Amino acid sequence: MTATELPPSLIPTLPGSSYTDPQIFAVEQEKIFEQMWFCAVRAGDLAKPGSFRTVQVGRESVLVTRSRDNSVKAFLNICRHRGARLCTEETGEVKRAFQCPYHAWTYGLDGKLVAAPNLTSMPDVDRTTYGLIPVHVREWLGYVWVCLAEEPPSFEADVVAAATERLGDPGAIDRYQIDELSVGRRIRYEVRANWKLIIENFMECYHCATIHPELTEVLPEFAGGYAAQYYVGHGAEFAGEVEGFTVDGSAGVERIPTVSDDQDRKYYAITIKPQVFVNLVPDHVIVHRMFPLAADLTVVECDWLFVKDVVDAGRDVSRSVELFHRVNVQDFDACERCQPGMDSRAYRAGGVLVPSEHHIGEFHEWVTDRLRG
């Protein structure tokens, strides 16, 4: 049966090769991850000048650091001399400069070349021209976003607008004060599945009644198959007997003080393409950042963010963390079960989306349009 012969209630998905073909993944790296704003690092992880973190963005390793003037800067993590990787650690701290372990070319926190063996005998080598190659940087929601494109797209149109489009109110996300929250827990997941499968899973709740018993106890409307993201401005309400967004429905911690009354006892989810999920509940925020590394491998870093006083006081947040940790494990297991099927002849032409998943079809159109340029 072809796509044109499908019954009206169903629409086709992308073909299986979209999830398995390394060449398609390479084009996605070039035209999506290397052209769009990419959420790289929690700004609080760069505690002081010299703190750094390296992240994989498309095909590039990017070095994100805090400079002497306390601003955040990002560079391609490549020495300008012979192309060696400058920082081989994922995270760390330097005192004054980054030194290449190959030939000791040394760069200041601002990226400028400050030293190299015999550099004084080469007065024609400009310290700025042969400094590290900078990457565009923005900060929002307490995270550092980077863009590898020579001319980056509008941050407001591509990133901020995704929250406005989902919540229906440009000020709604600001009331969660995400930039002022602290990381209460961070869990890193290695998912043997294509990044698009993870996004598709997050966007729909047709599977919720099947694999998320703890979540549907707290958010009973999810058992009906429609995710909160299906409706603009809609927040899924907590069950009547539930006190908080926790694994057992017990009370959580103090509510974020600026959350409005109409946001209380509700869960909102936002997808910011191409690799961020933001989950909003009254007393904490959960942020997923995806790092697609291969057609069948995606690292997901998940932060649970709470009011600073809660984290500083060492309050027990384990029941809040456990709820979405279970959801993550259940979702990622499902994605890993799907990944082998993408190579099956049964999925050569793809699958189908039911009505509660039709908005995923728009995501597929977006991917297709990006790859076409």
One Martini backbone bead per residue (centre of mass of N, CA, C, O) as a GRO file, in nm:
protein
  373
    1MET     BB    1   0.094   0.037   0.025
    2THR     BB    2   0.063   0.357  -0.035
    3ALA     BB    3   0.036   0.675   0.070
    4THR     BB    4  -0.221   0.731  -0.119
    5GLU     BB    5  -0.376   0.460   0.017
    6LEU     BB    6  -0.432   0.569   0.274
    7PRO     BB    7  -0.609   0.629   0.520
    8PRO     BB    8  -0.709   0.930   0.656
    9SER     BB    9  -0.595   0.857   0.958
   10LEU     BB   10  -0.326   0.823   0.797
   11ILE     BB   11   0.032   0.880   0.798
   12PRO     BB   12   0.342   0.897   0.692
   13THR     BB   13   0.664   0.829   0.727
   14LEU     BB   14   0.966   0.789   0.726
   15PRO     BB   15   1.202   0.613   0.614
   16GLY     BB   16   1.422   0.386   0.737
   17SER     BB   17   1.691   0.520   0.625
   18SER     BB   18   1.671   0.785   0.804
   19TYR     BB   19   1.786   0.598   1.067
   20THR     BB   20   2.064   0.442   0.922
   21ASP     BB   21   2.206   0.628   0.724
   22PRO     BB   22   2.514   0.776   0.721
   23GLN     BB   23   2.463   0.986   0.492
   24ILE     BB   24   2.217   1.119   0.616
   25PHE     BB   25   2.355   1.198   0.880
   26ALA     BB   26   2.568   1.384   0.750
   27VAL     BB   27   2.359   1.587   0.642
   28GLU     BB   28   2.240   1.659   0.918
   29GLN     BB   29   2.494   1.776   1.034
   30GLU     BB   30   2.528   2.002   0.820
   31LYS     BB   31   2.203   2.118   0.801
   32ILE     BB   32   2.149   2.126   1.120
   33PHE     BB   33   2.375   2.121   1.355
   34GLU     BB   34   2.569   2.336   1.180
   35GLN     BB   35   2.316   2.572   1.147
   36MET     BB   36   2.212   2.569   1.434
   37TRP     BB   37   2.105   2.602   1.741
   38PHE     BB   38   2.302   2.470   2.022
   39CYS     BB   39   2.275   2.303   2.318
   40ALA     BB   40   2.559   2.262   2.533
   41VAL     BB   41   2.567   2.434   2.822
   42ARG     BB   42   2.574   2.494   3.145
   43ALA     BB   43   2.672   2.784   3.277
   44GLY     BB   44   2.735   2.674   3.573
   45ASP     BB   45   2.978   2.485   3.471
   46LEU     BB   46   3.122   2.776   3.437
   47ALA     BB   47   3.238   2.906   3.718
   48LYS     BB   48   3.521   3.008   3.591
   49PRO     BB   49   3.793   3.113   3.474
   50GLY     BB   50   3.885   2.822   3.269
   51SER     BB   51   3.640   2.688   3.234
   52PHE     BB   52   3.543   2.376   3.064
   53ARG     BB   53   3.384   2.243   2.757
   54THR     BB   54   3.324   1.962   2.550
   55VAL     BB   55   3.144   1.936   2.233
   56GLN     BB   56   2.929   1.776   2.005
   57VAL     BB   57   2.879   1.935   1.677
   58GLY     BB   58   2.831   1.730   1.477
   59ARG     BB   59   3.164   1.720   1.341
   60GLU     BB   60   3.234   1.901   1.594
   61SER     BB   61   3.453   2.025   1.826
   62VAL     BB   62   3.362   2.217   2.118
   63LEU     BB   63   3.484   2.498   2.298
   64VAL     BB   64   3.378   2.589   2.625
   65THR     BB   65   3.426   2.910   2.794
   66ARG     BB   66   3.560   3.118   3.047
   67SER     BB   67   3.659   3.426   3.067
   68ARG     BB   68   3.810   3.689   3.226
   69ASP     BB   69   3.531   3.869   3.188
   70ASN     BB   70   3.300   3.626   3.227
   71SER     BB   71   3.257   3.533   2.957
   72VAL     BB   72   3.130   3.338   2.696
   73LYS     BB   73   3.310   3.101   2.494
   74ALA     BB   74   3.369   2.971   2.152
   75PHE     BB   75   3.545   2.692   1.992
   76LEU     BB   76   3.730   2.524   1.799
   77ASN     BB   77   3.894   2.208   1.892
   78ILE     BB   78   4.159   2.339   1.719
   79CYS     BB   79   4.465   2.351   1.614
   80ARG     BB   80   4.636   2.575   1.391
   81HIS     BB   81   4.880   2.405   1.310
   82ARG     BB   82   4.788   2.055   1.282
   83GLY     BB   83   4.489   1.974   1.406
   84ALA     BB   84   4.479   1.921   1.689
   85ARG     BB   85   4.341   1.843   1.971
   86LEU     BB   86   4.331   2.046   2.235
   87CYS     BB   87   4.094   1.917   2.408
   88THR     BB   88   4.051   1.589   2.558
   89GLU     BB   89   3.861   1.680   2.762
   90GLU     BB   90   3.535   1.733   2.860
   91THR     BB   91   3.640   1.853   3.139
   92GLY     BB   92   3.764   2.164   3.306
   93GLU     BB   93   4.077   2.348   3.402
   94VAL     BB   94   4.239   2.657   3.358
   95LYS     BB   95   4.434   2.927   3.429
   96ARG     BB   96   4.522   3.088   3.129
   97ALA     BB   97   4.548   2.838   2.915
   98PHE     BB   98   4.573   2.665   2.604
   99GLN     BB   99   4.749   2.355   2.535
  100CYS     BB  100   4.897   2.181   2.304
  101PRO     BB  101   5.011   1.841   2.317
  102TYR     BB  102   5.204   1.850   2.064
  103HIS     BB  103   5.348   2.177   2.021
  104ALA     BB  104   5.253   2.408   2.235
  105TRP     BB  105   5.033   2.567   2.151
  106THR     BB  106   4.901   2.883   2.284
  107TYR     BB  107   4.585   2.989   2.439
  108GLY     BB  108   4.373   3.203   2.530
  109LEU     BB  109   4.054   3.260   2.656
  110ASP     BB  110   4.013   3.440   2.375
  111GLY     BB  111   4.196   3.260   2.147
  112LYS     BB  112   4.468   3.372   2.148
  113LEU     BB  113   4.785   3.367   2.049
  114VAL     BB  114   5.064   3.345   2.298
  115ALA     BB  115   5.224   3.068   2.223
  116ALA     BB  116   5.538   2.924   2.087
  117PRO     BB  117   5.775   2.767   1.950
  118ASN     BB  118   5.959   3.022   1.807
  119LEU     BB  119   5.767   3.274   1.771
  120THR     BB  120   5.972   3.519   1.781
  121SER     BB  121   6.088   3.421   1.486
  122MET     BB  122   5.768   3.494   1.384
  123PRO     BB  123   5.650   3.805   1.320
  124ASP     BB  124   5.426   3.728   1.086
  125VAL     BB  125   5.252   3.605   1.315
  126ASP     BB  126   4.932   3.641   1.391
  127ARG     BB  127   4.761   3.608   1.692
  128THR     BB  128   4.467   3.623   1.576
  129THR     BB  129   4.464   3.470   1.306
  130TYR     BB  130   4.604   3.212   1.485
  131GLY     BB  131   4.368   3.160   1.634
  132LEU     BB  132   4.090   3.058   1.738
  133ILE     BB  133   3.787   2.950   1.620
  134PRO     BB  134   3.496   3.096   1.637
  135VAL     BB  135   3.175   3.075   1.804
  136HIS     BB  136   2.863   3.123   1.836
  137VAL     BB  137   2.690   3.297   2.115
  138ARG     BB  138   2.434   3.210   2.360
  139GLU     BB  139   2.207   3.301   2.629
  140TRP     BB  140   1.956   3.069   2.773
  141LEU     BB  141   1.817   2.936   3.050
  142GLY     BB  142   2.125   2.887   3.151
  143TYR     BB  143   2.241   2.842   2.859
  144VAL     BB  144   2.466   2.740   2.606
  145TRP     BB  145   2.462   2.855   2.275
  146VAL     BB  146   2.552   2.729   1.952
  147CYS     BB  147   2.699   2.833   1.622
  148LEU     BB  148   2.854   2.736   1.307
  149ALA     BB  149   2.755   2.941   1.139
  150GLU     BB  150   2.843   3.219   0.980
  151GLU     BB  151   2.522   3.280   0.965
  152PRO     BB  152   2.306   3.299   1.196
  153PRO     BB  153   2.018   3.248   1.301
  154SER     BB  154   1.753   3.344   1.462
  155PHE     BB  155   1.709   3.306   1.792
  156GLU     BB  156   1.418   3.404   1.830
  157ALA     BB  157   1.289   3.230   1.595
  158ASP     BB  158   1.420   2.934   1.666
  159VAL     BB  159   1.396   2.933   1.994
  160VAL     BB  160   1.203   3.122   2.154
  161ALA     BB  161   0.948   3.064   1.972
  162ALA     BB  162   0.897   2.771   2.065
  163ALA     BB  163   0.780   2.851   2.342
  164THR     BB  164   0.555   3.039   2.244
  165GLU     BB  165   0.409   2.837   2.059
  166ARG     BB  166   0.343   2.631   2.288
  167LEU     BB  167   0.231   2.838   2.527
  168GLY     BB  168   0.103   3.121   2.405
  169ASP     BB  169   0.333   3.287   2.584
  170PRO     BB  170   0.611   3.485   2.613
  171GLY     BB  171   0.611   3.477   2.954
  172ALA     BB  172   0.586   3.183   3.065
  173ILE     BB  173   0.887   3.081   3.090
  174ASP     BB  174   0.994   3.309   3.281
  175ARG     BB  175   0.837   3.206   3.547
  176TYR     BB  176   1.071   2.972   3.596
  177GLN     BB  177   1.366   3.076   3.620
  178ILE     BB  178   1.594   2.894   3.478
  179ASP     BB  179   1.860   3.070   3.515
  180GLU     BB  180   1.830   3.041   3.854
  181LEU     BB  181   1.868   2.758   3.865
  182SER     BB  182   1.965   2.436   3.991
  183VAL     BB  183   2.147   2.148   3.986
  184GLY     BB  184   2.030   1.843   4.131
  185ARG     BB  185   2.050   1.662   3.860
  186ARG     BB  186   2.251   1.434   3.650
  187ILE     BB  187   2.186   1.244   3.346
  188ARG     BB  188   2.344   1.001   3.138
  189TYR     BB  189   2.256   0.883   2.812
  190GLU     BB  190   2.292   0.588   2.608
  191VAL     BB  191   2.147   0.575   2.284
  192ARG     BB  192   2.053   0.314   2.050
  193ALA     BB  193   1.952   0.573   1.858
  194ASN     BB  194   1.791   0.784   1.676
  195TRP     BB  195   1.714   1.114   1.718
  196LYS     BB  196   1.423   1.106   1.590
  197LEU     BB  197   1.299   0.893   1.773
  198ILE     BB  198   1.317   1.068   2.030
  199ILE     BB  199   1.143   1.301   1.938
  200GLU     BB  200   0.887   1.144   1.865
  201ASN     BB  201   0.839   1.030   2.145
  202PHE     BB  202   0.815   1.308   2.297
  203MET     BB  203   0.563   1.422   2.118
  204GLU     BB  204   0.410   1.163   2.221
  205CYS     BB  205   0.119   0.958   2.393
  206TYR     BB  206   0.034   0.678   2.272
  207HIS     BB  207   0.241   0.516   2.481
  208CYS     BB  208   0.179   0.582   2.784
  209ALA     BB  209  -0.015   0.348   2.876
  210THR     BB  210   0.203   0.121   2.819
  211ILE     BB  211   0.503   0.252   2.959
  212HIS     BB  212   0.372   0.489   3.184
  213PRO     BB  213   0.251   0.441   3.486
  214GLU     BB  214   0.361   0.677   3.661
  215LEU     BB  215   0.275   0.916   3.479
  216THR     BB  216  -0.041   0.848   3.459
  217GLU     BB  217  -0.091   0.888   3.763
  218VAL     BB  218  -0.024   1.199   3.750
  219LEU     BB  219  -0.123   1.208   3.424
  220PRO     BB  220  -0.417   1.088   3.316
  221GLU     BB  221  -0.454   1.210   3.022
  222PHE     BB  222  -0.219   1.039   2.889
  223ALA     BB  223  -0.390   0.771   2.855
  224GLY     BB  224  -0.540   0.893   2.586
  225GLY     BB  225  -0.275   0.983   2.376
  226TYR     BB  226  -0.236   1.291   2.441
  227ALA     BB  227  -0.021   1.535   2.425
  228ALA     BB  228   0.056   1.848   2.531
  229GLN     BB  229   0.180   1.936   2.241
  230TYR     BB  230  -0.093   1.926   2.077
  231TYR     BB  231  -0.149   2.192   2.250
  232VAL     BB  232  -0.181   2.514   2.280
  233GLY     BB  233  -0.121   2.600   2.618
  234HIS     BB  234  -0.121   2.314   2.734
  235GLY     BB  235  -0.168   2.158   3.054
  236ALA     BB  236  -0.116   1.889   3.240
  237GLU     BB  237  -0.298   1.758   3.490
  238PHE     BB  238  -0.313   1.669   3.794
  239ALA     BB  239  -0.413   1.459   3.997
  240GLY     BB  240  -0.616   1.503   4.264
  241GLU     BB  241  -0.425   1.320   4.474
  242VAL     BB  242  -0.186   1.479   4.383
  243GLU     BB  243   0.096   1.673   4.507
  244GLY     BB  244   0.331   1.582   4.297
  245PHE     BB  245   0.616   1.548   4.074
  246THR     BB  246   0.629   1.221   4.151
  247VAL     BB  247   0.658   0.877   4.176
  248ASP     BB  248   0.413   0.886   4.424
  249GLY     BB  249   0.266   1.183   4.449
  250SER     BB  250   0.416   1.340   4.631
  251ALA     BB  251   0.556   1.589   4.764
  252GLY     BB  252   0.776   1.814   4.694
  253VAL     BB  253   0.894   2.117   4.659
  254GLU     BB  254   0.934   2.426   4.622
  255ARG     BB  255   0.795   2.657   4.455
  256ILE     BB  256   0.829   2.856   4.208
  257PRO     BB  257   0.759   3.181   4.284
  258THR     BB  258   0.672   3.282   3.969
  259VAL     BB  259   0.458   3.091   3.941
  260SER     BB  260   0.154   3.064   3.837
  261ASP     BB  261  -0.160   2.958   3.910
  262ASP     BB  262  -0.215   2.840   3.610
  263GLN     BB  263   0.063   2.653   3.642
  264ASP     BB  264  -0.037   2.494   3.857
  265ARG     BB  265  -0.059   2.159   3.842
  266LYS     BB  266   0.136   2.143   3.578
  267TYR     BB  267   0.234   2.016   3.251
  268TYR     BB  268   0.505   2.106   3.031
  269ALA     BB  269   0.607   2.076   2.680
  270ILE     BB  270   0.916   2.128   2.489
  271THR     BB  271   1.032   2.167   2.152
  272ILE     BB  272   1.373   2.234   2.044
  273LYS     BB  273   1.505   2.266   1.760
  274PRO     BB  274   1.706   1.973   1.738
  275GLN     BB  275   1.785   1.900   2.091
  276VAL     BB  276   1.534   2.001   2.286
  277PHE     BB  277   1.391   1.957   2.615
  278VAL     BB  278   1.112   2.101   2.803
  279ASN     BB  279   1.013   2.063   3.150
  280LEU     BB  280   0.719   2.182   3.329
  281VAL     BB  281   0.697   2.246   3.678
  282PRO     BB  282   0.641   2.409   3.973
  283ASP     BB  283   0.937   2.290   4.122
  284HIS     BB  284   1.055   2.208   3.828
  285VAL     BB  285   1.311   2.143   3.573
  286ILE     BB  286   1.348   1.965   3.258
  287VAL     BB  287   1.652   1.904   3.064
  288HIS     BB  288   1.713   1.808   2.734
  289ARG     BB  289   2.020   1.695   2.568
  290MET     BB  290   2.123   1.626   2.246
  291PHE     BB  291   2.392   1.398   2.106
  292PRO     BB  292   2.455   1.324   1.794
  293LEU     BB  293   2.692   1.059   1.678
  294ALA     BB  294   2.493   0.867   1.515
  295ALA     BB  295   2.249   0.702   1.357
  296ASP     BB  296   2.262   0.488   1.637
  297LEU     BB  297   2.365   0.745   1.832
  298THR     BB  298   2.263   0.895   2.154
  299VAL     BB  299   2.321   1.154   2.369
  300VAL     BB  300   2.167   1.218   2.693
  301GLU     BB  301   2.121   1.515   2.882
  302CYS     BB  302   1.987   1.543   3.217
  303ASP     BB  303   1.821   1.809   3.392
  304TRP     BB  304   1.753   1.895   3.731
  305LEU     BB  305   1.574   2.188   3.832
  306PHE     BB  306   1.612   2.407   4.114
  307VAL     BB  307   1.597   2.585   4.364
  308LYS     BB  308   1.875   2.692   4.513
  309ASP     BB  309   1.800   2.633   4.813
  310VAL     BB  310   1.745   2.332   4.773
  311VAL     BB  311   2.033   2.253   4.686
  312ASP     BB  312   2.205   2.388   4.913
  313ALA     BB  313   2.042   2.214   5.145
  314GLY     BB  314   2.009   1.909   5.046
  315ARG     BB  315   1.757   1.820   4.938
  316ASP     BB  316   1.522   1.579   4.867
  317VAL     BB  317   1.489   1.480   4.502
  318SER     BB  318   1.442   1.175   4.424
  319ARG     BB  319   1.133   1.161   4.352
  320SER     BB  320   1.149   1.360   4.118
  321VAL     BB  321   1.369   1.216   3.952
  322GLU     BB  322   1.247   0.925   3.924
  323LEU     BB  323   1.015   0.975   3.737
  324PHE     BB  324   1.181   1.072   3.476
  325HIS     BB  325   1.381   0.846   3.470
  326ARG     BB  326   1.178   0.628   3.401
  327VAL     BB  327   1.079   0.759   3.144
  328ASN     BB  328   1.347   0.755   2.998
  329VAL     BB  329   1.399   0.449   3.003
  330GLN     BB  330   1.138   0.372   2.858
  331ASP     BB  331   1.188   0.536   2.601
  332PHE     BB  332   1.474   0.432   2.520
  333ASP     BB  333   1.394   0.138   2.495
  334ALA     BB  334   1.192   0.185   2.266
  335CYS     BB  335   1.393   0.306   2.063
  336GLU     BB  336   1.581   0.050   2.062
  337ARG     BB  337   1.355  -0.135   1.943
  338CYS     BB  338   1.326   0.030   1.670
  339GLN     BB  339   1.600   0.052   1.525
  340PRO     BB  340   1.622  -0.232   1.383
  341GLY     BB  341   1.353  -0.189   1.211
  342MET     BB  342   1.468   0.027   1.009
  343ASP     BB  343   1.620  -0.224   0.840
  344SER     BB  344   1.369  -0.340   0.751
  345ARG     BB  345   1.166  -0.434   0.493
  346ALA     BB  346   0.903  -0.346   0.650
  347TYR     BB  347   1.042  -0.027   0.666
  348ARG     BB  348   1.129   0.095   0.393
  349ALA     BB  349   0.860   0.298   0.370
  350GLY     BB  350   0.767   0.282   0.654
  351GLY     BB  351   0.510   0.410   0.842
  352VAL     BB  352   0.262   0.525   1.077
  353LEU     BB  353   0.020   0.779   1.169
  354VAL     BB  354  -0.186   0.875   1.399
  355PRO     BB  355  -0.379   1.134   1.492
  356SER     BB  356  -0.205   1.190   1.768
  357GLU     BB  357   0.067   1.209   1.550
  358HIS     BB  358   0.048   1.427   1.319
  359HIS     BB  359   0.266   1.638   1.426
  360ILE     BB  360   0.509   1.461   1.330
  361GLY     BB  361   0.479   1.524   1.031
  362GLU     BB  362   0.598   1.811   1.060
  363PHE     BB  363   0.878   1.716   1.140
  364HIS     BB  364   0.938   1.560   0.879
  365GLU     BB  365   0.914   1.808   0.695
  366TRP     BB  366   1.141   1.965   0.827
  367VAL     BB  367   1.368   1.770   0.768
  368THR     BB  368   1.337   1.760   0.461
  369ASP     BB  369   1.381   2.065   0.415
  370ARG     BB  370   1.666   2.084   0.534
  371LEU     BB  371   1.801   1.875   0.335
  372ARG     BB  372   1.724   2.052   0.077
  373GLY     BB  373   1.779   2.370   0.167
   0.00000   0.00000   0.00000
